Amino acid sequence: MSMVLPTRTYVDRGIEHRKAGEFRFAEKALTTALALYKEARDSRGEADVLVELSQVQYAMGASSAAAAHLGSAIVLYRSLGDRLGEARALDSLGTVRHLTGDCAAALESFAAARALFERERDRPGMARAAKNLGFAHYLSGDFPPAHEHLSAALVLFTELGDRLGTANALKNLGVVQQLTGDLDGAYGTLTEALSVYRELGSRMGVVNALTCLTVVQYRTGDLVAARSSAQEALEVARELPYPVGEADALRELGFVAHLGGDPEGGIKLLEQALELFEATGDRLGQIEALNRLGTVLLDGRNAPGAALAAFHAARELAEAAGSKHEGARAAEGITRCQEISGS
């Protein structure tokens, strides 16, 4: 009994640090808690900490470790007959799987989580699973079901008074609007999400919303605002640190540089982004960066051969990941390169 209270303290500290974006401190506190729960043979405590630790690790780019910890947590929850714990772990596993570019597996995990949440009538879990299903669908290029799931999640989060969940649903819905050409709607939705993230002090959310907003801003021709948004996202991501967010910001900042007439600067930033995406195992980010790089090499440097190599690499990764949207972009780039080179 004497061990439970101090162990819980480490867990609480870890969660507080994670929510504040202080991932190194969170990892240290949660790793200590995990060791204490294992020593006490407290399977439920161990499983709960494994899920918390996985969230920290995937934010830091350690996707393989996060997936392994979630797999262990799922086994423990099943042995305990804890359906809600299993659902939460499956939901988190879906997030890790989408980060590493396995869209089909991510959808499978999210759908399994939603089924368990619905069976247990857990509305917060149902909201989170709907949001994540929408996220996975838009990453794979299936926009109608993405919009449907995200809209349902937004209603549930709003009814529950979950401000962070509301912001997350808004951010993802804004991306779907951007991808389907509703730039005015996307701007309003993403601006609202950013405002909620700032209100809540969610710096990780701020990074993500700013990066998404950057795309809308440069697509509408506002390069000054786009550069400002991407630069702020980059600075906050580096302060946290949040390597995946840093890579996302570098990717968009590189494309803004190209649109502003500095293709060489854009290429340099995109190459930095690619290094980070490869280091963190974020295949979807890598695909997007390769497609951006191909465009800059083709339109900015007039190097169809180098651009073709980037687009081919993007298409190969997109096919493996099941990302139809980015695969289509890569195929379009390949066609353009071949037309220019006459091959």
mmCIF file of C-alpha atoms in Angstrom:
data_model
loop_
_atom_site.group_PDB
_atom_site.id
_atom_site.type_symbol
_atom_site.label_atom_id
_atom_site.label_comp_id
_atom_site.label_asym_id
_atom_site.label_seq_id
_atom_site.Cartn_x
_atom_site.Cartn_y
_atom_site.Cartn_z
ATOM 1 C CA MET A 1 0.000 0.000 0.000
ATOM 2 C CA SER A 2 2.865 2.369 0.811
ATOM 3 C CA MET A 3 4.101 2.099 -2.761
ATOM 4 C CA VAL A 4 0.833 3.041 -4.495
ATOM 5 C CA LEU A 5 0.693 6.713 -3.433
ATOM 6 C CA PRO A 6 4.211 7.674 -4.548
ATOM 7 C CA THR A 7 3.717 5.716 -7.754
ATOM 8 C CA ARG A 8 0.481 7.586 -8.466
ATOM 9 C CA THR A 9 2.360 10.822 -7.868
ATOM 10 C CA TYR A 10 4.830 9.928 -10.613
ATOM 11 C CA VAL A 11 1.933 9.120 -12.951
ATOM 12 C CA ASP A 12 0.201 12.438 -12.217
ATOM 13 C CA ARG A 13 3.424 14.338 -12.781
ATOM 14 C CA GLY A 14 3.997 12.520 -16.036
ATOM 15 C CA ILE A 15 0.498 13.361 -17.286
ATOM 16 C CA GLU A 16 0.917 17.012 -16.274
ATOM 17 C CA HIS A 17 4.235 17.236 -18.116
ATOM 18 C CA ARG A 18 2.758 15.546 -21.201
ATOM 19 C CA LYS A 19 -0.181 17.950 -21.348
ATOM 20 C CA ALA A 20 2.229 20.867 -21.029
ATOM 21 C CA GLY A 21 4.347 19.465 -23.858
ATOM 22 C CA GLU A 22 7.316 18.779 -21.542
ATOM 23 C CA PHE A 23 7.945 15.356 -23.023
ATOM 24 C CA ARG A 24 11.375 14.577 -21.579
ATOM 25 C CA PHE A 25 10.154 15.213 -18.021
ATOM 26 C CA ALA A 26 6.986 13.236 -18.740
ATOM 27 C CA GLU A 27 8.968 10.261 -20.041
ATOM 28 C CA LYS A 28 11.196 10.242 -16.963
ATOM 29 C CA ALA A 29 8.287 10.352 -14.494
ATOM 30 C CA LEU A 30 6.246 7.707 -16.323
ATOM 31 C CA THR A 31 9.221 5.367 -16.750
ATOM 32 C CA THR A 32 9.752 5.537 -12.987
ATOM 33 C CA ALA A 33 6.062 4.796 -12.373
ATOM 34 C CA LEU A 34 6.176 1.854 -14.784
ATOM 35 C CA ALA A 35 9.100 0.285 -12.926
ATOM 36 C CA LEU A 36 7.291 0.701 -9.588
ATOM 37 C CA TYR A 37 4.067 -0.858 -10.877
ATOM 38 C CA LYS A 38 5.994 -3.813 -12.312
ATOM 39 C CA GLU A 39 7.778 -4.301 -9.006
ATOM 40 C CA ALA A 40 4.429 -4.244 -7.183
ATOM 41 C CA ARG A 41 2.923 -6.632 -9.797
ATOM 42 C CA ASP A 42 0.081 -4.165 -10.359
ATOM 43 C CA SER A 43 -1.053 -5.134 -13.865
ATOM 44 C CA ARG A 44 -3.698 -2.428 -14.191
ATOM 45 C CA GLY A 45 -1.328 0.313 -13.105
ATOM 46 C CA GLU A 46 1.310 -1.040 -15.468
ATOM 47 C CA ALA A 47 -1.109 -1.062 -18.404
ATOM 48 C CA ASP A 48 -2.345 2.467 -17.696
ATOM 49 C CA VAL A 49 1.208 3.824 -17.555
ATOM 50 C CA LEU A 50 2.175 2.006 -20.749
ATOM 51 C CA VAL A 51 -0.621 3.871 -22.567
ATOM 52 C CA GLU A 52 0.445 7.223 -21.111
ATOM 53 C CA LEU A 53 4.094 6.549 -21.922
ATOM 54 C CA SER A 54 3.241 5.612 -25.501
ATOM 55 C CA GLN A 55 1.635 9.017 -26.065
ATOM 56 C CA VAL A 56 4.810 10.725 -24.939
ATOM 57 C CA GLN A 57 6.996 8.490 -27.062
ATOM 58 C CA TYR A 58 5.101 8.916 -30.318
ATOM 59 C CA ALA A 59 5.117 12.700 -29.789
ATOM 60 C CA MET A 60 8.902 12.470 -29.441
ATOM 61 C CA GLY A 61 9.169 10.363 -32.591
ATOM 62 C CA ALA A 62 9.830 6.992 -30.925
ATOM 63 C CA SER A 63 6.976 5.270 -32.779
ATOM 64 C CA SER A 64 8.302 1.711 -32.535
ATOM 65 C CA ALA A 65 8.657 1.930 -28.757
ATOM 66 C CA ALA A 66 5.173 3.445 -28.486
ATOM 67 C CA ALA A 67 3.623 0.627 -30.542
ATOM 68 C CA ALA A 68 5.416 -2.020 -28.476
ATOM 69 C CA HIS A 69 4.189 -0.518 -25.205
ATOM 70 C CA LEU A 70 0.625 -0.343 -26.481
ATOM 71 C CA GLY A 71 0.761 -3.961 -27.584
ATOM 72 C CA SER A 72 1.818 -4.921 -24.050
ATOM 73 C CA ALA A 73 -0.948 -2.769 -22.565
ATOM 74 C CA ILE A 74 -3.606 -4.435 -24.741
ATOM 75 C CA VAL A 75 -2.479 -7.879 -23.557
ATOM 76 C CA LEU A 76 -2.654 -6.756 -19.923
ATOM 77 C CA TYR A 77 -6.108 -5.175 -20.283
ATOM 78 C CA ARG A 78 -7.462 -8.308 -21.962
ATOM 79 C CA SER A 79 -6.098 -10.468 -19.144
ATOM 80 C CA LEU A 80 -7.932 -8.201 -16.686
ATOM 81 C CA GLY A 81 -11.151 -8.196 -18.722
ATOM 82 C CA ASP A 82 -10.925 -4.391 -18.896
ATOM 83 C CA ARG A 83 -12.771 -3.521 -22.129
ATOM 84 C CA LEU A 84 -12.455 0.242 -21.745
ATOM 85 C CA GLY A 85 -8.742 -0.005 -21.065
ATOM 86 C CA GLU A 86 -8.352 -2.182 -24.141
ATOM 87 C CA ALA A 87 -10.360 0.331 -26.197
ATOM 88 C CA ARG A 88 -8.157 3.238 -25.077
ATOM 89 C CA ALA A 89 -5.008 1.299 -25.920
ATOM 90 C CA LEU A 90 -6.369 0.314 -29.349
ATOM 91 C CA ASP A 91 -7.281 3.927 -30.023
ATOM 92 C CA SER A 92 -3.746 5.043 -29.163
ATOM 93 C CA LEU A 93 -2.277 2.233 -31.262
ATOM 94 C CA GLY A 94 -4.265 3.507 -34.239
ATOM 95 C CA THR A 95 -2.646 6.917 -33.773
ATOM 96 C CA VAL A 96 0.832 5.400 -33.766
ATOM 97 C CA ARG A 97 0.036 3.276 -36.817
ATOM 98 C CA HIS A 98 -1.156 6.268 -38.831
ATOM 99 C CA LEU A 99 2.015 8.149 -37.858
ATOM 100 C CA THR A 100 4.139 5.355 -39.273
ATOM 101 C CA GLY A 101 2.069 5.326 -42.451
ATOM 102 C CA ASP A 102 0.063 2.135 -42.034
ATOM 103 C CA CYS A 103 -3.374 3.578 -42.842
ATOM 104 C CA ALA A 104 -5.164 0.232 -43.129
ATOM 105 C CA ALA A 105 -3.917 -0.958 -39.730
ATOM 106 C CA ALA A 106 -4.764 2.426 -38.197
ATOM 107 C CA LEU A 107 -8.348 2.202 -39.445
ATOM 108 C CA GLU A 108 -8.593 -1.346 -38.080
ATOM 109 C CA SER A 109 -7.419 -0.236 -34.616
ATOM 110 C CA PHE A 110 -9.717 2.800 -34.521
ATOM 111 C CA ALA A 111 -12.744 0.758 -35.649
ATOM 112 C CA ALA A 112 -12.042 -1.908 -32.997
ATOM 113 C CA ALA A 113 -11.711 0.811 -30.346
ATOM 114 C CA ARG A 114 -14.981 2.449 -31.395
ATOM 115 C CA ALA A 115 -16.821 -0.891 -31.237
ATOM 116 C CA LEU A 116 -15.629 -1.430 -27.659
ATOM 117 C CA PHE A 117 -16.463 2.147 -26.618
ATOM 118 C CA GLU A 118 -19.968 1.772 -28.082
ATOM 119 C CA ARG A 119 -20.430 -1.591 -26.365
ATOM 120 C CA GLU A 120 -19.499 0.011 -23.030
ATOM 121 C CA ARG A 121 -21.534 3.156 -23.854
ATOM 122 C CA ASP A 122 -18.518 5.341 -23.173
ATOM 123 C CA ARG A 123 -19.337 8.665 -24.860
ATOM 124 C CA PRO A 124 -15.907 10.303 -24.409
ATOM 125 C CA GLY A 125 -14.312 7.230 -25.968
ATOM 126 C CA MET A 126 -16.846 7.204 -28.791
ATOM 127 C CA ALA A 127 -16.045 10.848 -29.525
ATOM 128 C CA ARG A 128 -12.316 10.218 -29.560
ATOM 129 C CA ALA A 129 -12.634 7.140 -31.762
ATOM 130 C CA ALA A 130 -14.899 8.996 -34.234
ATOM 131 C CA LYS A 131 -12.340 11.814 -34.429
ATOM 132 C CA ASN A 132 -9.516 9.384 -35.044
ATOM 133 C CA LEU A 133 -11.486 7.443 -37.657
ATOM 134 C CA GLY A 134 -12.077 10.698 -39.490
ATOM 135 C CA PHE A 135 -8.380 11.510 -39.232
ATOM 136 C CA ALA A 136 -7.375 8.122 -40.644
ATOM 137 C CA HIS A 137 -9.866 8.410 -43.508
ATOM 138 C CA TYR A 138 -8.610 11.806 -44.605
ATOM 139 C CA LEU A 139 -5.002 10.627 -44.474
ATOM 140 C CA SER A 140 -5.920 7.789 -46.822
ATOM 141 C CA GLY A 141 -7.816 10.186 -49.120
ATOM 142 C CA ASP A 142 -11.382 9.064 -48.288
ATOM 143 C CA PHE A 143 -12.828 12.513 -47.652
ATOM 144 C CA PRO A 144 -16.627 11.904 -47.389
ATOM 145 C CA PRO A 145 -16.336 9.391 -44.504
ATOM 146 C CA ALA A 146 -13.639 11.587 -42.956
ATOM 147 C CA HIS A 147 -16.006 14.555 -42.894
ATOM 148 C CA GLU A 148 -18.842 12.385 -41.542
ATOM 149 C CA HIS A 149 -16.802 10.950 -38.648
ATOM 150 C CA LEU A 150 -15.216 14.296 -37.733
ATOM 151 C CA SER A 151 -18.565 16.088 -37.743
ATOM 152 C CA ALA A 152 -19.995 13.393 -35.438
ATOM 153 C CA ALA A 153 -16.961 13.710 -33.155
ATOM 154 C CA LEU A 154 -17.353 17.490 -33.023
ATOM 155 C CA VAL A 155 -20.975 17.159 -31.885
ATOM 156 C CA LEU A 156 -20.047 14.649 -29.180
ATOM 157 C CA PHE A 157 -17.068 16.662 -27.871
ATOM 158 C CA THR A 158 -19.209 19.816 -27.755
ATOM 159 C CA GLU A 159 -21.980 18.028 -25.860
ATOM 160 C CA LEU A 160 -19.420 16.634 -23.410
ATOM 161 C CA GLY A 161 -17.833 20.052 -22.856
ATOM 162 C CA ASP A 162 -14.447 18.623 -23.904
ATOM 163 C CA ARG A 163 -12.625 21.710 -25.188
ATOM 164 C CA LEU A 164 -9.432 19.910 -26.197
ATOM 165 C CA GLY A 165 -11.405 17.232 -28.031
ATOM 166 C CA THR A 166 -13.407 19.969 -29.748
ATOM 167 C CA ALA A 167 -10.199 21.687 -30.878
ATOM 168 C CA ASN A 168 -8.769 18.425 -32.205
ATOM 169 C CA ALA A 169 -11.941 17.671 -34.174
ATOM 170 C CA LEU A 170 -12.003 21.221 -35.550
ATOM 171 C CA LYS A 171 -8.354 21.010 -36.620
ATOM 172 C CA ASN A 172 -8.894 17.775 -38.515
ATOM 173 C CA LEU A 173 -12.151 19.008 -40.029
ATOM 174 C CA GLY A 174 -10.334 22.124 -41.218
ATOM 175 C CA VAL A 175 -7.763 19.972 -43.001
ATOM 176 C CA VAL A 176 -10.522 18.028 -44.779
ATOM 177 C CA GLN A 177 -12.087 21.327 -45.876
ATOM 178 C CA GLN A 178 -8.718 22.473 -47.210
ATOM 179 C CA LEU A 179 -8.135 19.233 -49.094
ATOM 180 C CA THR A 180 -11.579 19.374 -50.690
ATOM 181 C CA GLY A 181 -11.172 22.993 -51.818
ATOM 182 C CA ASP A 182 -13.251 24.833 -49.187
ATOM 183 C CA LEU A 183 -10.475 27.269 -48.268
ATOM 184 C CA ASP A 184 -12.724 29.875 -46.633
ATOM 185 C CA GLY A 185 -14.332 27.209 -44.468
ATOM 186 C CA ALA A 186 -10.927 25.717 -43.641
ATOM 187 C CA TYR A 187 -9.551 29.090 -42.580
ATOM 188 C CA GLY A 188 -12.445 29.717 -40.211
ATOM 189 C CA THR A 189 -12.360 26.200 -38.745
ATOM 190 C CA LEU A 190 -8.578 26.141 -38.230
ATOM 191 C CA THR A 191 -8.551 29.640 -36.748
ATOM 192 C CA GLU A 192 -11.189 28.530 -34.246
ATOM 193 C CA ALA A 193 -9.154 25.421 -33.378
ATOM 194 C CA LEU A 194 -6.014 27.532 -32.897
ATOM 195 C CA SER A 195 -7.879 29.900 -30.592
ATOM 196 C CA VAL A 196 -9.042 27.008 -28.385
ATOM 197 C CA TYR A 197 -5.562 25.481 -28.274
ATOM 198 C CA ARG A 198 -4.096 28.815 -27.170
ATOM 199 C CA GLU A 199 -6.837 29.212 -24.556
ATOM 200 C CA LEU A 200 -6.072 25.750 -23.154
ATOM 201 C CA GLY A 201 -2.302 26.216 -23.276
ATOM 202 C CA SER A 202 -1.917 23.196 -25.585
ATOM 203 C CA ARG A 203 1.364 24.030 -27.310
ATOM 204 C CA MET A 204 1.378 20.793 -29.276
ATOM 205 C CA GLY A 205 -2.078 21.681 -30.563
ATOM 206 C CA VAL A 206 -0.877 25.183 -31.433
ATOM 207 C CA VAL A 207 1.942 23.685 -33.547
ATOM 208 C CA ASN A 208 -0.442 21.408 -35.424
ATOM 209 C CA ALA A 209 -3.093 24.081 -36.049
ATOM 210 C CA LEU A 210 -0.540 26.661 -37.201
ATOM 211 C CA THR A 211 1.020 24.193 -39.625
ATOM 212 C CA CYS A 212 -2.374 23.328 -41.108
ATOM 213 C CA LEU A 213 -3.295 27.014 -41.283
ATOM 214 C CA THR A 214 -0.059 27.706 -43.174
ATOM 215 C CA VAL A 215 -1.279 25.569 -46.082
ATOM 216 C CA VAL A 216 -4.575 27.444 -46.301
ATOM 217 C CA GLN A 217 -2.756 30.782 -46.177
ATOM 218 C CA TYR A 218 -0.316 30.019 -48.974
ATOM 219 C CA ARG A 219 -3.028 28.405 -51.078
ATOM 220 C CA THR A 220 -4.973 31.693 -50.871
ATOM 221 C CA GLY A 221 -1.846 33.691 -51.751
ATOM 222 C CA ASP A 222 -1.095 35.170 -48.317
ATOM 223 C CA LEU A 223 2.591 34.235 -48.120
ATOM 224 C CA VAL A 224 3.376 36.726 -45.347
ATOM 225 C CA ALA A 225 0.810 35.141 -43.020
ATOM 226 C CA ALA A 226 1.844 31.636 -44.110
ATOM 227 C CA ARG A 227 5.505 32.299 -43.327
ATOM 228 C CA SER A 228 4.583 33.767 -39.937
ATOM 229 C CA SER A 229 2.393 30.777 -39.024
ATOM 230 C CA ALA A 230 4.988 28.205 -40.087
ATOM 231 C CA GLN A 231 7.794 30.046 -38.296
ATOM 232 C CA GLU A 232 5.840 30.205 -35.040
ATOM 233 C CA ALA A 233 4.964 26.505 -35.358
ATOM 234 C CA LEU A 234 8.656 25.691 -35.871
ATOM 235 C CA GLU A 235 9.769 27.708 -32.842
ATOM 236 C CA VAL A 236 7.175 26.190 -30.492
ATOM 237 C CA ALA A 237 7.884 22.658 -31.760
ATOM 238 C CA ARG A 238 11.601 23.091 -31.079
ATOM 239 C CA GLU A 239 10.933 24.488 -27.605
ATOM 240 C CA LEU A 240 8.825 21.490 -26.553
ATOM 241 C CA PRO A 241 10.608 19.502 -28.227
ATOM 242 C CA TYR A 242 8.154 17.966 -30.715
ATOM 243 C CA PRO A 243 10.187 16.444 -33.602
ATOM 244 C CA VAL A 244 7.239 15.460 -35.804
ATOM 245 C CA GLY A 245 5.718 18.916 -35.421
ATOM 246 C CA GLU A 246 9.103 20.469 -36.175
ATOM 247 C CA ALA A 247 9.349 18.419 -39.366
ATOM 248 C CA ASP A 248 5.804 19.405 -40.401
ATOM 249 C CA ALA A 249 6.639 23.089 -39.904
ATOM 250 C CA LEU A 250 9.913 22.790 -41.823
ATOM 251 C CA ARG A 251 8.089 21.133 -44.722
ATOM 252 C CA GLU A 252 5.543 23.923 -45.039
ATOM 253 C CA LEU A 253 8.121 26.652 -44.419
ATOM 254 C CA GLY A 254 10.171 25.183 -47.253
ATOM 255 C CA PHE A 255 7.229 25.304 -49.626
ATOM 256 C CA VAL A 256 6.464 28.888 -48.600
ATOM 257 C CA ALA A 257 10.089 29.804 -49.395
ATOM 258 C CA HIS A 258 9.682 28.294 -52.870
ATOM 259 C CA LEU A 259 6.434 30.182 -53.488
ATOM 260 C CA GLY A 260 8.183 33.353 -52.356
ATOM 261 C CA GLY A 261 10.873 32.968 -55.019
ATOM 262 C CA ASP A 262 13.584 31.151 -53.028
ATOM 263 C CA PRO A 263 13.584 27.565 -54.348
ATOM 264 C CA GLU A 264 17.088 26.800 -53.053
ATOM 265 C CA GLY A 265 16.113 27.858 -49.544
ATOM 266 C CA GLY A 266 12.953 25.809 -49.903
ATOM 267 C CA ILE A 267 14.886 22.715 -50.946
ATOM 268 C CA LYS A 268 17.194 23.060 -47.959
ATOM 269 C CA LEU A 269 14.270 23.285 -45.523
ATOM 270 C CA LEU A 270 12.487 20.358 -47.174
ATOM 271 C CA GLU A 271 15.612 18.220 -46.916
ATOM 272 C CA GLN A 272 15.819 19.039 -43.188
ATOM 273 C CA ALA A 273 12.174 18.008 -42.829
ATOM 274 C CA LEU A 274 12.832 14.726 -44.627
ATOM 275 C CA GLU A 275 15.706 13.899 -42.280
ATOM 276 C CA LEU A 276 13.446 14.400 -39.269
ATOM 277 C CA PHE A 277 10.568 12.422 -40.779
ATOM 278 C CA GLU A 278 12.911 9.517 -41.518
ATOM 279 C CA ALA A 279 14.408 9.687 -38.009
ATOM 280 C CA THR A 280 10.966 9.594 -36.355
ATOM 281 C CA GLY A 281 9.529 6.961 -38.689
ATOM 282 C CA ASP A 282 6.738 9.280 -39.881
ATOM 283 C CA ARG A 283 6.109 7.894 -43.369
ATOM 284 C CA LEU A 284 3.111 10.094 -44.127
ATOM 285 C CA GLY A 285 5.081 13.226 -43.327
ATOM 286 C CA GLN A 286 7.895 11.871 -45.465
ATOM 287 C CA ILE A 287 5.521 11.295 -48.400
ATOM 288 C CA GLU A 288 4.164 14.833 -48.197
ATOM 289 C CA ALA A 289 7.683 16.277 -47.979
ATOM 290 C CA LEU A 290 8.840 14.261 -51.004
ATOM 291 C CA ASN A 291 5.871 15.510 -53.028
ATOM 292 C CA ARG A 292 6.642 19.104 -51.983
ATOM 293 C CA LEU A 293 10.311 18.577 -52.819
ATOM 294 C CA GLY A 294 9.466 17.178 -56.239
ATOM 295 C CA THR A 295 7.347 20.243 -56.994
ATOM 296 C CA VAL A 296 10.095 22.655 -55.928
ATOM 297 C CA LEU A 297 12.748 20.762 -57.897
ATOM 298 C CA LEU A 298 10.550 20.825 -60.989
ATOM 299 C CA ASP A 299 9.068 24.329 -60.838
ATOM 300 C CA GLY A 300 11.803 26.149 -58.933
ATOM 301 C CA ARG A 301 15.043 24.550 -60.067
ATOM 302 C CA ASN A 302 13.821 23.134 -63.397
ATOM 303 C CA ALA A 303 15.357 19.763 -62.586
ATOM 304 C CA PRO A 304 12.863 17.183 -63.907
ATOM 305 C CA GLY A 305 15.240 14.266 -63.322
ATOM 306 C CA ALA A 306 15.694 14.988 -59.602
ATOM 307 C CA ALA A 307 12.005 15.822 -59.285
ATOM 308 C CA LEU A 308 11.055 12.525 -60.905
ATOM 309 C CA ALA A 309 13.124 10.622 -58.336
ATOM 310 C CA ALA A 310 11.356 12.441 -55.475
ATOM 311 C CA PHE A 311 7.904 11.774 -56.924
ATOM 312 C CA HIS A 312 8.723 8.099 -57.517
ATOM 313 C CA ALA A 313 9.882 7.741 -53.906
ATOM 314 C CA ALA A 314 6.696 9.451 -52.716
ATOM 315 C CA ARG A 315 4.456 7.197 -54.806
ATOM 316 C CA GLU A 316 6.213 4.044 -53.620
ATOM 317 C CA LEU A 317 5.788 5.062 -49.967
ATOM 318 C CA ALA A 318 2.185 6.167 -50.559
ATOM 319 C CA GLU A 319 1.279 2.805 -52.083
ATOM 320 C CA ALA A 320 2.828 0.992 -49.126
ATOM 321 C CA ALA A 321 1.053 3.261 -46.645
ATOM 322 C CA GLY A 322 -2.323 3.229 -48.397
ATOM 323 C CA SER A 323 -2.375 7.014 -48.805
ATOM 324 C CA LYS A 324 -4.426 7.468 -51.981
ATOM 325 C CA HIS A 325 -4.415 11.251 -51.871
ATOM 326 C CA GLU A 326 -0.626 11.639 -51.690
ATOM 327 C CA GLY A 327 -0.192 8.774 -54.153
ATOM 328 C CA ALA A 328 -2.320 10.678 -56.662
ATOM 329 C CA ARG A 329 -0.189 13.784 -56.121
ATOM 330 C CA ALA A 330 2.958 11.792 -56.761
ATOM 331 C CA ALA A 331 1.508 10.239 -59.919
ATOM 332 C CA GLU A 332 0.561 13.691 -61.208
ATOM 333 C CA GLY A 333 4.116 14.890 -60.549
ATOM 334 C CA ILE A 334 5.587 11.910 -62.383
ATOM 335 C CA THR A 335 3.410 12.642 -65.414
ATOM 336 C CA ARG A 336 4.522 16.278 -65.446
ATOM 337 C CA CYS A 337 8.206 15.291 -65.259
ATOM 338 C CA GLN A 338 7.811 12.819 -68.114
ATOM 339 C CA GLU A 339 6.036 15.378 -70.280
ATOM 340 C CA ILE A 340 8.782 17.945 -69.726
ATOM 341 C CA SER A 341 11.609 15.499 -70.372
ATOM 342 C CA GLY A 342 9.758 13.968 -73.349
ATOM 343 C CA SER A 343 10.008 10.430 -71.990
#
